[in-house]
Tab-separated table of C-alpha atoms in Angstrom:
chain	number	residue	atom	x	y	z
A	1	UNK	CA	64.065	138.518	153.895
A	2	UNK	CA	61.015	138.687	155.407
A	3	UNK	CA	59.268	135.706	157.019
A	4	UNK	CA	56.130	136.039	154.374
A	5	UNK	CA	58.484	135.897	151.315
A	6	UNK	CA	60.109	133.022	153.023
A	7	UNK	CA	56.872	131.245	153.139
A	8	UNK	CA	55.653	132.054	149.887
A	9	UNK	CA	58.833	130.645	148.224
A	10	UNK	CA	58.630	127.584	150.375
A	11	UNK	CA	55.119	126.930	149.228
A	12	UNK	CA	56.241	127.422	145.759
A	13	UNK	CA	58.907	124.420	146.579
A	14	UNK	CA	55.604	122.479	148.558
A	15	UNK	CA	53.752	122.968	144.838
A	16	UNK	CA	56.748	121.018	143.565
A	17	UNK	CA	57.144	118.212	146.395
A	18	UNK	CA	53.284	117.002	145.925
A	19	UNK	CA	53.853	116.854	142.265
A	20	UNK	CA	56.437	114.402	142.925
A	21	UNK	CA	54.499	112.922	145.015
A	22	UNK	CA	51.135	112.794	143.118
A	23	UNK	CA	53.199	112.068	139.746
A	24	UNK	CA	55.234	109.012	141.688
A	25	UNK	CA	51.608	107.496	142.884
A	26	UNK	CA	49.694	107.455	140.007
A	27	UNK	CA	52.012	105.822	137.756
A	28	UNK	CA	53.588	103.938	140.923
A	29	UNK	CA	50.402	102.009	141.659
A	30	UNK	CA	49.266	100.979	138.428
A	31	UNK	CA	52.993	99.750	137.602
A	32	UNK	CA	53.201	97.647	140.994
A	33	UNK	CA	50.317	95.431	139.833
A	34	UNK	CA	51.876	94.999	136.601
A	35	UNK	CA	55.192	93.992	138.608
A	36	UNK	CA	53.404	91.869	140.482
A	37	UNK	CA	51.793	90.270	137.913
A	38	UNK	CA	54.906	90.106	136.146
A	39	UNK	CA	56.970	87.905	138.859
A	40	UNK	CA	53.759	85.020	138.989
A	41	UNK	CA	54.437	85.209	134.964
A	42	UNK	CA	54.779	81.090	133.271
A	43	UNK	CA	58.041	82.347	132.043
A	44	UNK	CA	61.231	82.026	134.269
A	45	UNK	CA	63.216	84.805	132.600
A	46	UNK	CA	60.358	87.276	133.559
A	47	UNK	CA	60.180	85.651	136.884
A	48	UNK	CA	63.898	85.813	137.339
A	49	UNK	CA	64.281	90.001	135.841
A	50	UNK	CA	61.123	91.024	138.090
A	51	UNK	CA	63.111	89.193	141.162
A	52	UNK	CA	66.241	90.915	140.201
A	53	UNK	CA	64.923	94.148	139.691
A	54	UNK	CA	62.985	93.897	142.919
A	55	UNK	CA	66.308	93.281	145.061
A	56	UNK	CA	67.965	96.026	143.440
A	57	UNK	CA	65.623	98.506	143.928
A	58	UNK	CA	64.852	97.366	147.615
A	59	UNK	CA	69.194	96.681	148.055
A	60	UNK	CA	70.178	100.192	147.195
A	61	UNK	CA	69.480	104.000	148.847
A	62	UNK	CA	67.146	105.227	146.651
A	63	UNK	CA	69.252	108.717	146.709
A	64	UNK	CA	71.735	106.684	144.674
A	65	UNK	CA	69.307	105.344	142.194
A	66	UNK	CA	67.902	109.061	141.863
A	67	UNK	CA	71.616	110.005	141.008
A	68	UNK	CA	72.350	106.978	138.670
A	69	UNK	CA	69.070	107.963	136.387
A	70	UNK	CA	70.094	111.842	136.189
A	71	UNK	CA	73.610	111.215	135.406
A	72	UNK	CA	73.607	107.712	134.098
A	73	UNK	CA	72.826	108.148	130.601
A	74	UNK	CA	75.315	110.919	130.296
A	75	UNK	CA	78.423	108.936	132.031
A	76	UNK	CA	76.879	105.458	130.429
A	77	UNK	CA	76.272	106.808	127.221
A	78	UNK	CA	76.782	109.758	126.079
A	79	UNK	CA	73.560	111.112	125.960
A	80	UNK	CA	72.746	114.482	126.474
A	81	UNK	CA	69.364	114.826	127.219
A	82	UNK	CA	67.984	118.398	127.599
A	83	UNK	CA	65.460	119.469	130.737
A	84	UNK	CA	66.247	115.670	132.311
A	85	UNK	CA	66.216	116.969	135.733
A	86	UNK	CA	62.390	116.607	136.405
A	87	UNK	CA	61.833	113.214	134.464
A	88	UNK	CA	65.271	111.583	135.550
A	89	UNK	CA	63.420	112.293	139.287
A	90	UNK	CA	60.147	110.715	138.909
A	91	UNK	CA	61.228	107.921	137.083
A	92	UNK	CA	63.677	107.009	139.626
A	93	UNK	CA	60.787	107.340	141.990
A	94	UNK	CA	58.463	105.347	140.397
A	95	UNK	CA	60.645	102.626	139.691
A	96	UNK	CA	61.782	102.354	143.100
A	97	UNK	CA	58.104	102.490	144.399
A	98	UNK	CA	56.698	100.533	142.356
A	99	UNK	CA	58.940	97.523	143.425
A	100	UNK	CA	57.421	98.280	146.801
A	101	UNK	CA	54.062	98.188	145.885
A	102	UNK	CA	54.846	95.209	143.865
A	103	UNK	CA	55.682	93.153	146.717
A	104	UNK	CA	52.579	94.755	148.691
A	105	UNK	CA	50.812	93.659	145.794
A	106	UNK	CA	52.166	89.937	145.889
A	107	UNK	CA	51.253	89.270	149.921
A	108	UNK	CA	48.082	90.902	149.469
A	109	UNK	CA	47.115	88.444	146.183
A	110	UNK	CA	49.032	85.352	148.064
A	111	UNK	CA	46.543	85.820	150.648
A	112	UNK	CA	43.586	85.245	149.212
A	113	UNK	CA	42.146	81.573	149.733
A	114	UNK	CA	42.311	79.225	147.116
A	115	UNK	CA	39.164	78.554	147.410
A	116	UNK	CA	38.020	82.175	145.498
A	117	UNK	CA	39.648	80.947	143.021
A	118	UNK	CA	37.605	77.597	142.864
A	119	UNK	CA	34.332	79.217	143.261
A	120	UNK	CA	34.821	81.808	140.341
A	121	UNK	CA	36.167	78.884	138.059
A	122	UNK	CA	33.024	76.277	138.858
A	123	UNK	CA	30.694	79.368	138.337
A	124	UNK	CA	32.518	80.073	134.931
A	125	UNK	CA	34.056	83.704	135.267
A	126	UNK	CA	37.050	84.301	133.311
A	127	UNK	CA	40.452	84.325	134.254
A	128	UNK	CA	40.751	88.552	134.096
A	129	UNK	CA	36.909	88.384	135.456
A	130	UNK	CA	38.117	86.455	138.352
A	131	UNK	CA	40.935	88.805	139.302
A	132	UNK	CA	38.401	92.276	138.702
A	133	UNK	CA	35.614	91.164	140.289
A	134	UNK	CA	36.787	88.528	143.331
A	135	UNK	CA	40.554	88.875	143.794
A	136	UNK	CA	41.217	92.759	143.051
A	137	UNK	CA	39.126	93.864	145.442
A	138	UNK	CA	39.797	91.932	148.717
A	139	UNK	CA	43.010	92.264	147.942
A	140	UNK	CA	42.960	96.390	148.392
A	141	UNK	CA	40.755	96.157	151.571
A	142	UNK	CA	43.950	93.723	152.910
A	143	UNK	CA	46.875	96.097	151.503
A	144	UNK	CA	45.314	99.277	152.427
A	145	UNK	CA	47.247	99.138	155.879
A	146	UNK	CA	50.265	98.937	153.924
A	147	UNK	CA	49.985	101.329	151.317
A	148	UNK	CA	49.234	104.034	153.612
A	149	UNK	CA	52.415	103.480	155.506
A	150	UNK	CA	54.375	103.653	151.931
A	151	UNK	CA	52.964	106.577	150.850
A	152	UNK	CA	53.334	108.084	154.122
A	153	UNK	CA	57.146	107.693	153.472
A	154	UNK	CA	56.919	108.872	150.104
A	155	UNK	CA	55.773	112.111	151.296
A	156	UNK	CA	59.331	112.122	153.030
A	157	UNK	CA	61.437	110.340	150.564
A	158	UNK	CA	60.191	113.390	148.279
A	159	UNK	CA	62.974	115.349	150.176
A	160	UNK	CA	65.767	113.203	148.419
A	161	UNK	CA	65.068	115.140	145.326
A	162	UNK	CA	67.399	117.892	146.764
A	163	UNK	CA	70.168	115.261	145.642
A	164	UNK	CA	69.805	116.260	142.101
A	165	UNK	CA	69.144	120.339	143.268
A	166	UNK	CA	65.576	120.044	142.171
A	167	UNK	CA	63.978	123.289	143.993
A	168	UNK	CA	61.030	121.124	146.204
A	169	UNK	CA	60.691	122.355	149.535
A	170	UNK	CA	63.430	120.635	151.268
A	171	UNK	CA	66.434	122.037	149.364
A	172	UNK	CA	64.766	125.618	149.372
A	173	UNK	CA	64.668	124.648	153.181
A	174	UNK	CA	68.394	124.211	153.329
A	175	UNK	CA	69.145	127.176	150.805
A	176	UNK	CA	67.176	129.526	152.490
A	177	UNK	CA	68.694	128.809	155.962
A	178	UNK	CA	71.811	129.197	154.493
A	179	UNK	CA	71.689	131.924	152.648
A	180	UNK	CA	69.917	133.999	155.688
A	181	UNK	CA	71.326	131.961	158.111
A	182	UNK	CA	68.125	131.287	159.818
A	183	UNK	CA	66.565	128.175	161.639
A	184	UNK	CA	63.009	129.124	160.533
A	185	UNK	CA	63.151	127.331	156.540
A	186	UNK	CA	63.875	123.985	158.532
A	187	UNK	CA	60.883	124.601	161.175
A	188	UNK	CA	58.329	125.672	157.628
A	189	UNK	CA	59.628	122.595	155.739
A	190	UNK	CA	58.852	120.273	159.016
A	191	UNK	CA	54.998	121.893	158.847
A	192	UNK	CA	54.559	121.533	155.197
A	193	UNK	CA	55.439	117.695	156.053
A	194	UNK	CA	53.400	116.990	158.643
A	195	UNK	CA	50.816	118.471	157.151
A	196	UNK	CA	51.007	117.042	154.026
A	197	UNK	CA	50.829	113.727	155.943
A	198	UNK	CA	48.313	114.371	158.217
A	199	UNK	CA	45.772	114.618	155.233
A	200	UNK	CA	47.485	111.400	153.877
A	201	UNK	CA	46.262	109.449	157.078
A	202	UNK	CA	42.890	111.169	157.194
A	203	UNK	CA	42.415	110.395	153.248
A	204	UNK	CA	43.504	107.103	153.590
A	205	UNK	CA	41.699	106.070	157.312
A	206	UNK	CA	38.646	107.323	155.378
A	207	UNK	CA	39.239	104.822	152.526
A	208	UNK	CA	39.530	101.836	154.753
A	209	UNK	CA	36.693	102.725	156.728
A	210	UNK	CA	34.850	102.411	153.307
A	211	UNK	CA	35.581	98.918	153.147
A	212	UNK	CA	34.339	98.327	156.857
A	213	UNK	CA	31.389	96.577	155.607
A	214	UNK	CA	32.673	92.837	155.341
A	215	UNK	CA	35.214	90.953	157.093
B	1	UNK	CA	22.396	60.330	131.090
B	2	UNK	CA	23.554	63.867	132.034
B	3	UNK	CA	27.130	62.472	133.041
B	4	UNK	CA	29.481	59.740	132.098
B	5	UNK	CA	33.302	59.532	133.202
B	6	UNK	CA	34.667	56.323	131.879
B	7	UNK	CA	38.174	54.963	132.751
B	8	UNK	CA	39.101	58.351	134.147
B	9	UNK	CA	43.069	58.167	135.457
B	10	UNK	CA	44.263	60.890	137.544
B	11	UNK	CA	47.481	60.705	139.066
B	12	UNK	CA	49.564	63.327	141.468
B	13	UNK	CA	53.132	62.821	140.940
B	14	UNK	CA	53.894	59.378	141.860
B	15	UNK	CA	50.454	58.894	143.724
B	16	UNK	CA	47.554	57.478	141.645
B	17	UNK	CA	44.493	59.193	143.350
B	18	UNK	CA	41.944	57.770	140.858
B	19	UNK	CA	42.819	54.038	138.713
B	20	UNK	CA	40.731	53.733	136.186
B	21	UNK	CA	37.746	55.088	137.452
B	22	UNK	CA	33.779	54.835	135.478
B	23	UNK	CA	30.802	56.526	136.932
B	24	UNK	CA	27.277	57.603	135.412
B	25	UNK	CA	25.064	59.904	136.348
B	26	UNK	CA	21.356	59.889	135.225
B	27	UNK	CA	18.989	62.813	135.626
B	28	UNK	CA	17.003	63.363	137.756
B	29	UNK	CA	19.445	60.697	140.313
B	30	UNK	CA	20.684	61.344	143.296
B	31	UNK	CA	24.539	59.293	143.451
B	32	UNK	CA	26.000	59.668	147.065
B	33	UNK	CA	30.215	58.696	147.157
B	34	UNK	CA	31.174	57.661	150.676
B	35	UNK	CA	34.508	56.340	151.412
B	36	UNK	CA	37.781	57.022	153.944
B	37	UNK	CA	39.591	60.188	153.451
B	38	UNK	CA	42.101	59.638	150.704
B	39	UNK	CA	39.708	57.381	148.656
B	40	UNK	CA	40.023	59.675	145.583
B	41	UNK	CA	36.189	61.244	146.256
B	42	UNK	CA	36.973	64.930	146.366
B	43	UNK	CA	39.639	64.292	143.394
B	44	UNK	CA	37.055	62.464	141.850
B	45	UNK	CA	34.215	65.783	141.853
B	46	UNK	CA	36.901	67.812	141.369
B	47	UNK	CA	37.732	66.502	137.645
B	48	UNK	CA	34.101	66.307	137.055
B	49	UNK	CA	33.707	69.884	137.513
B	50	UNK	CA	36.937	71.033	135.839
B	51	UNK	CA	39.666	72.088	138.880
B	52	UNK	CA	41.127	69.432	138.376
B	53	UNK	CA	42.264	67.937	134.881
B	54	UNK	CA	42.307	64.228	134.294
B	55	UNK	CA	45.133	62.621	133.216
B	56	UNK	CA	43.592	59.446	130.958
B	57	UNK	CA	39.829	58.347	130.319
B	58	UNK	CA	37.115	60.696	129.155
B	59	UNK	CA	34.228	62.883	130.529
B	60	UNK	CA	31.092	62.886	128.753
B	61	UNK	CA	28.243	65.693	129.495
B	62	UNK	CA	24.906	65.688	128.143
B	63	UNK	CA	26.185	62.852	125.113
B	64	UNK	CA	29.148	65.527	124.314
B	65	UNK	CA	32.633	64.556	125.051
B	66	UNK	CA	34.857	67.299	127.260
B	67	UNK	CA	37.633	65.374	127.573
B	68	UNK	CA	39.383	62.290	126.210
B	69	UNK	CA	42.265	60.497	125.657
B	70	UNK	CA	44.014	60.360	122.265
B	71	UNK	CA	45.727	58.441	120.652
B	72	UNK	CA	49.005	59.213	122.456
B	73	UNK	CA	47.511	58.038	125.629
B	74	UNK	CA	47.142	61.678	126.916
B	75	UNK	CA	44.172	63.417	127.977
B	76	UNK	CA	42.766	66.305	125.900
B	77	UNK	CA	40.195	68.332	126.680
B	78	UNK	CA	38.236	70.738	124.385
B	79	UNK	CA	39.203	74.182	123.678
B	80	UNK	CA	38.807	76.852	126.050
B	81	UNK	CA	35.887	78.385	124.867
B	82	UNK	CA	33.944	75.567	124.716
B	83	UNK	CA	35.254	74.604	127.574
B	84	UNK	CA	32.397	77.499	129.330
B	85	UNK	CA	29.624	75.354	128.128
B	86	UNK	CA	30.460	72.556	129.879
B	87	UNK	CA	31.489	74.287	133.135
B	88	UNK	CA	27.792	75.877	132.788
B	89	UNK	CA	26.908	72.121	132.826
B	90	UNK	CA	27.483	71.482	136.602
B	91	UNK	CA	27.584	73.486	139.781
B	92	UNK	CA	29.747	72.692	143.062
B	93	UNK	CA	29.006	73.210	146.153
B	94	UNK	CA	32.110	73.239	148.874
B	95	UNK	CA	32.851	72.226	152.348
B	96	UNK	CA	33.503	75.701	152.938
B	97	UNK	CA	31.680	77.544	151.221
B	98	UNK	CA	33.902	79.828	149.578
B	99	UNK	CA	31.450	82.519	149.664
B	100	UNK	CA	32.363	85.829	148.139
B	101	UNK	CA	32.830	88.166	151.729
B	102	UNK	CA	32.558	91.353	149.763
B	103	UNK	CA	29.657	90.777	148.052
B	104	UNK	CA	26.581	90.446	149.641
B	105	UNK	CA	24.191	87.584	149.919
B	106	UNK	CA	22.414	88.888	146.743
B	107	UNK	CA	25.527	90.100	144.518
B	108	UNK	CA	26.604	86.612	145.316
B	109	UNK	CA	24.032	85.144	143.640
B	110	UNK	CA	23.478	87.330	141.311
B	111	UNK	CA	26.811	88.141	140.126
B	112	UNK	CA	28.100	84.974	137.594
B	113	UNK	CA	24.312	84.604	136.151
B	114	UNK	CA	24.783	88.225	134.955
B	115	UNK	CA	28.311	88.575	134.182
B	116	UNK	CA	29.197	84.755	133.184
B	117	UNK	CA	25.779	84.309	131.651
B	118	UNK	CA	24.662	87.737	130.528
B	119	UNK	CA	21.488	88.036	131.898
B	120	UNK	CA	19.971	90.656	133.140
B	121	UNK	CA	19.660	92.031	136.749
B	122	UNK	CA	15.855	91.969	137.205
B	123	UNK	CA	15.824	88.272	135.847
B	124	UNK	CA	18.770	87.581	138.249
B	125	UNK	CA	17.073	88.762	141.195
B	126	UNK	CA	14.027	87.421	140.851
B	127	UNK	CA	15.623	84.321	140.739
B	128	UNK	CA	17.736	84.723	143.354
B	129	UNK	CA	14.943	85.652	145.609
B	130	UNK	CA	12.929	82.618	144.684
B	131	UNK	CA	16.492	80.912	145.546
B	132	UNK	CA	16.864	82.242	148.510
B	133	UNK	CA	13.187	82.040	149.716
B	134	UNK	CA	13.172	77.892	149.096
B	135	UNK	CA	16.717	78.056	151.229
B	136	UNK	CA	14.899	79.823	154.295
B	137	UNK	CA	17.022	82.953	154.249
B	138	UNK	CA	15.329	85.272	152.054
B	139	UNK	CA	15.431	88.066	154.882
B	140	UNK	CA	19.575	88.080	154.270
B	141	UNK	CA	19.769	89.149	151.274
B	142	UNK	CA	21.425	92.365	151.832
B	143	UNK	CA	23.761	90.564	154.521
B	144	UNK	CA	27.026	89.469	154.255
B	145	UNK	CA	28.532	86.226	154.476
B	146	UNK	CA	30.344	86.901	158.086
B	147	UNK	CA	27.143	88.074	159.298
B	148	UNK	CA	25.693	84.409	158.360
B	149	UNK	CA	26.091	81.142	160.300
B	150	UNK	CA	27.738	78.209	158.588
B	151	UNK	CA	24.617	76.685	157.808
B	152	UNK	CA	23.031	79.622	156.328
B	153	UNK	CA	26.356	80.650	154.253
B	154	UNK	CA	26.572	76.990	152.964
B	155	UNK	CA	22.948	77.390	151.607
B	156	UNK	CA	23.464	80.443	150.264
B	157	UNK	CA	26.646	78.381	148.278
B	158	UNK	CA	24.074	76.232	147.049
B	159	UNK	CA	21.662	79.143	146.140
B	160	UNK	CA	24.289	81.199	144.118
B	161	UNK	CA	24.922	77.153	142.466
B	162	UNK	CA	21.589	76.870	142.061
B	163	UNK	CA	21.327	80.271	140.310
B	164	UNK	CA	23.581	79.116	137.456
B	165	UNK	CA	20.637	76.470	136.131
B	166	UNK	CA	23.029	73.108	135.810
B	167	UNK	CA	22.030	69.964	134.634
B	168	UNK	CA	23.998	68.444	137.785
B	169	UNK	CA	25.079	69.743	140.931
B	170	UNK	CA	28.055	68.159	143.024
B	171	UNK	CA	28.659	68.708	146.904
B	172	UNK	CA	31.966	68.292	148.304
B	173	UNK	CA	31.391	67.526	152.052
B	174	UNK	CA	28.772	70.244	152.032
B	175	UNK	CA	28.416	69.800	156.008
B	176	UNK	CA	31.735	68.751	157.157
B	177	UNK	CA	32.493	72.227	158.200
B	178	UNK	CA	29.314	72.414	160.399
B	179	UNK	CA	28.074	72.348	163.706
B	180	UNK	CA	26.205	69.075	164.147
B	181	UNK	CA	23.046	70.878	164.910
B	182	UNK	CA	23.524	72.866	162.116
B	183	UNK	CA	23.789	69.823	159.744
B	184	UNK	CA	20.647	69.343	159.312
B	185	UNK	CA	19.376	72.660	157.655
B	186	UNK	CA	22.042	71.815	154.631
B	187	UNK	CA	20.723	68.237	154.652
B	188	UNK	CA	16.802	69.159	154.720
B	189	UNK	CA	17.760	71.469	151.403
B	190	UNK	CA	19.257	69.019	149.290
B	191	UNK	CA	16.811	66.610	150.380
B	192	UNK	CA	14.363	68.976	149.295
B	193	UNK	CA	16.386	69.779	146.037
B	194	UNK	CA	16.671	65.651	145.769
B	195	UNK	CA	12.132	65.817	145.977
B	196	UNK	CA	12.277	68.010	143.207
B	197	UNK	CA	14.353	65.678	141.092
B	198	UNK	CA	17.238	67.861	141.073
B	199	UNK	CA	20.394	65.571	139.587
B	200	UNK	CA	22.929	65.625	142.265
B	201	UNK	CA	26.491	63.653	143.499
B	202	UNK	CA	27.149	64.145	147.077
B	203	UNK	CA	30.498	63.122	148.728
B	204	UNK	CA	29.114	62.867	152.317
B	205	UNK	CA	30.160	61.131	155.900
B	206	UNK	CA	26.656	61.424	156.691
B	207	UNK	CA	25.415	57.793	156.492
B	208	UNK	CA	21.878	58.330	157.200
B	209	UNK	CA	21.129	61.092	154.864
B	210	UNK	CA	22.791	58.593	152.182
B	211	UNK	CA	20.696	55.939	152.904
B	212	UNK	CA	17.564	58.658	153.057
B	213	UNK	CA	18.012	60.215	150.076
B	214	UNK	CA	20.445	58.854	147.641
B	215	UNK	CA	18.850	56.575	144.555
B	216	UNK	CA	22.813	55.042	144.630
B	217	UNK	CA	26.044	54.581	146.701
B	218	UNK	CA	29.330	54.393	145.688
B	219	UNK	CA	32.143	53.722	148.063
B	220	UNK	CA	35.102	54.403	147.130
B	221	UNK	CA	38.691	53.272	148.381
B	222	UNK	CA	42.273	53.529	147.403
B	223	UNK	CA	41.090	55.173	144.180
B	224	UNK	CA	38.909	53.016	143.239
B	225	UNK	CA	35.433	52.365	143.433
B	226	UNK	CA	34.810	48.993	145.689
B	227	UNK	CA	31.632	48.593	145.548
B	228	UNK	CA	27.980	50.242	144.099
B	229	UNK	CA	24.316	49.949	143.866
B	230	UNK	CA	20.921	50.740	145.566
B	231	UNK	CA	21.973	52.426	149.391
B	232	UNK	CA	20.235	49.354	151.069
B	233	UNK	CA	22.042	46.867	149.460
B	234	UNK	CA	25.601	48.870	149.995
B	235	UNK	CA	24.471	50.035	153.449
B	236	UNK	CA	22.830	46.736	155.324
B	237	UNK	CA	24.546	43.916	152.929
B	238	UNK	CA	28.199	45.187	151.283
B	239	UNK	CA	29.252	42.185	149.652
B	240	UNK	CA	33.064	43.593	149.920
B	241	UNK	CA	35.000	43.000	152.895
B	242	UNK	CA	36.609	46.682	152.277
B	243	UNK	CA	32.990	47.814	152.610
B	244	UNK	CA	32.176	46.226	155.531
B	245	UNK	CA	35.129	47.355	157.436
B	246	UNK	CA	34.116	51.040	156.616
B	247	UNK	CA	30.454	50.724	157.494
B	248	UNK	CA	31.878	48.981	160.549
B	249	UNK	CA	32.978	52.082	162.075
B	250	UNK	CA	30.040	53.753	161.774
B	251	UNK	CA	28.081	51.554	163.617
B	252	UNK	CA	29.901	52.480	167.122
């Protein structure tokens, strides 16, 4: 196998890696907010359910969670779902990352002084307006560094997709390396991940800077 | 009568904070509330502005009942939709200003008039600029709260409250978070509003200010109004022992 073929095969893998990455972010960022808000629900059983969910997501390996999502439907319920590999993967990542984002959001929401809510209430803002106009913009600024961290971790965590034998860049690197007895695929994979995270950092720093106009 | 609060009861758990307090504010009146900390002054303001719910008694704005005690002895408020009208009658200036840090000064002032009252941007901005120039800080319209001194921030908070055109404006220790040299500029603004016959209730520890500006002074202690009346009478000739004891501290 020539270097060029190796590179082009692995680029296809990188596209799949980025697919997992982007889909996970698209769903888990908003889902995390829903989870964070439900955690403050006035119904005890919802709060209990949410905190158990977060504990499990944080307390067990993501790799194990992916296996459960993939094999669970068959072994637990006898369901044979066609083309289940990719959906299982995305669900696993989204549900896991939503839990982490929810905790970040919660920290951010709790750090907003109560005076902000009171000022908004006295001015007559509705609860929704208060959250969307006053609280959320401030929360986003506060949580940005933690979100950046989590997003960078996600880029690297996509490699866990190899456990479900999904042909993203890490699975391919292992495969090609074994078949070609070459170390090169690992180096290429390393460069791919690094470049992806370099871009993530660049973008996140720009977003953080754009919120520097107030303290 | 702009505001009537009758037989207000409020407790936090076991602690009775307001014990059967009644108090009225007439149009154009400036009422100062003084008293030691923990006497229930701030809680009274927070009940009047609906930040706290009362446990008993009634709150009447402009002759309309916002809350009353029902036959079972529970305080009931009007429905949420109607509540908005009552919130609109009153404004509150906080000790800690509580400006929105992510909004410019101008936006702090125009956001609620636009998004709560549905006024046009042009109208809200024109009003805001007028208020800012009245507060002597029209050059700060595009600045952000963190760039302003405490005294300036508090004047913005006053402008923000006034932009909603309230019938009555409450101040909860408006100068307590300020350096002595910045206190004066805020008190000057409140005094100016008093001259324009703005109806105001001010919880304050600034005794000379209370004496000079208010039409009536309430002295609160232990959750009750111990004494009230003309500021000259209350300050120079207090009738109750508790009042005398409190005022002596300030003479030192």
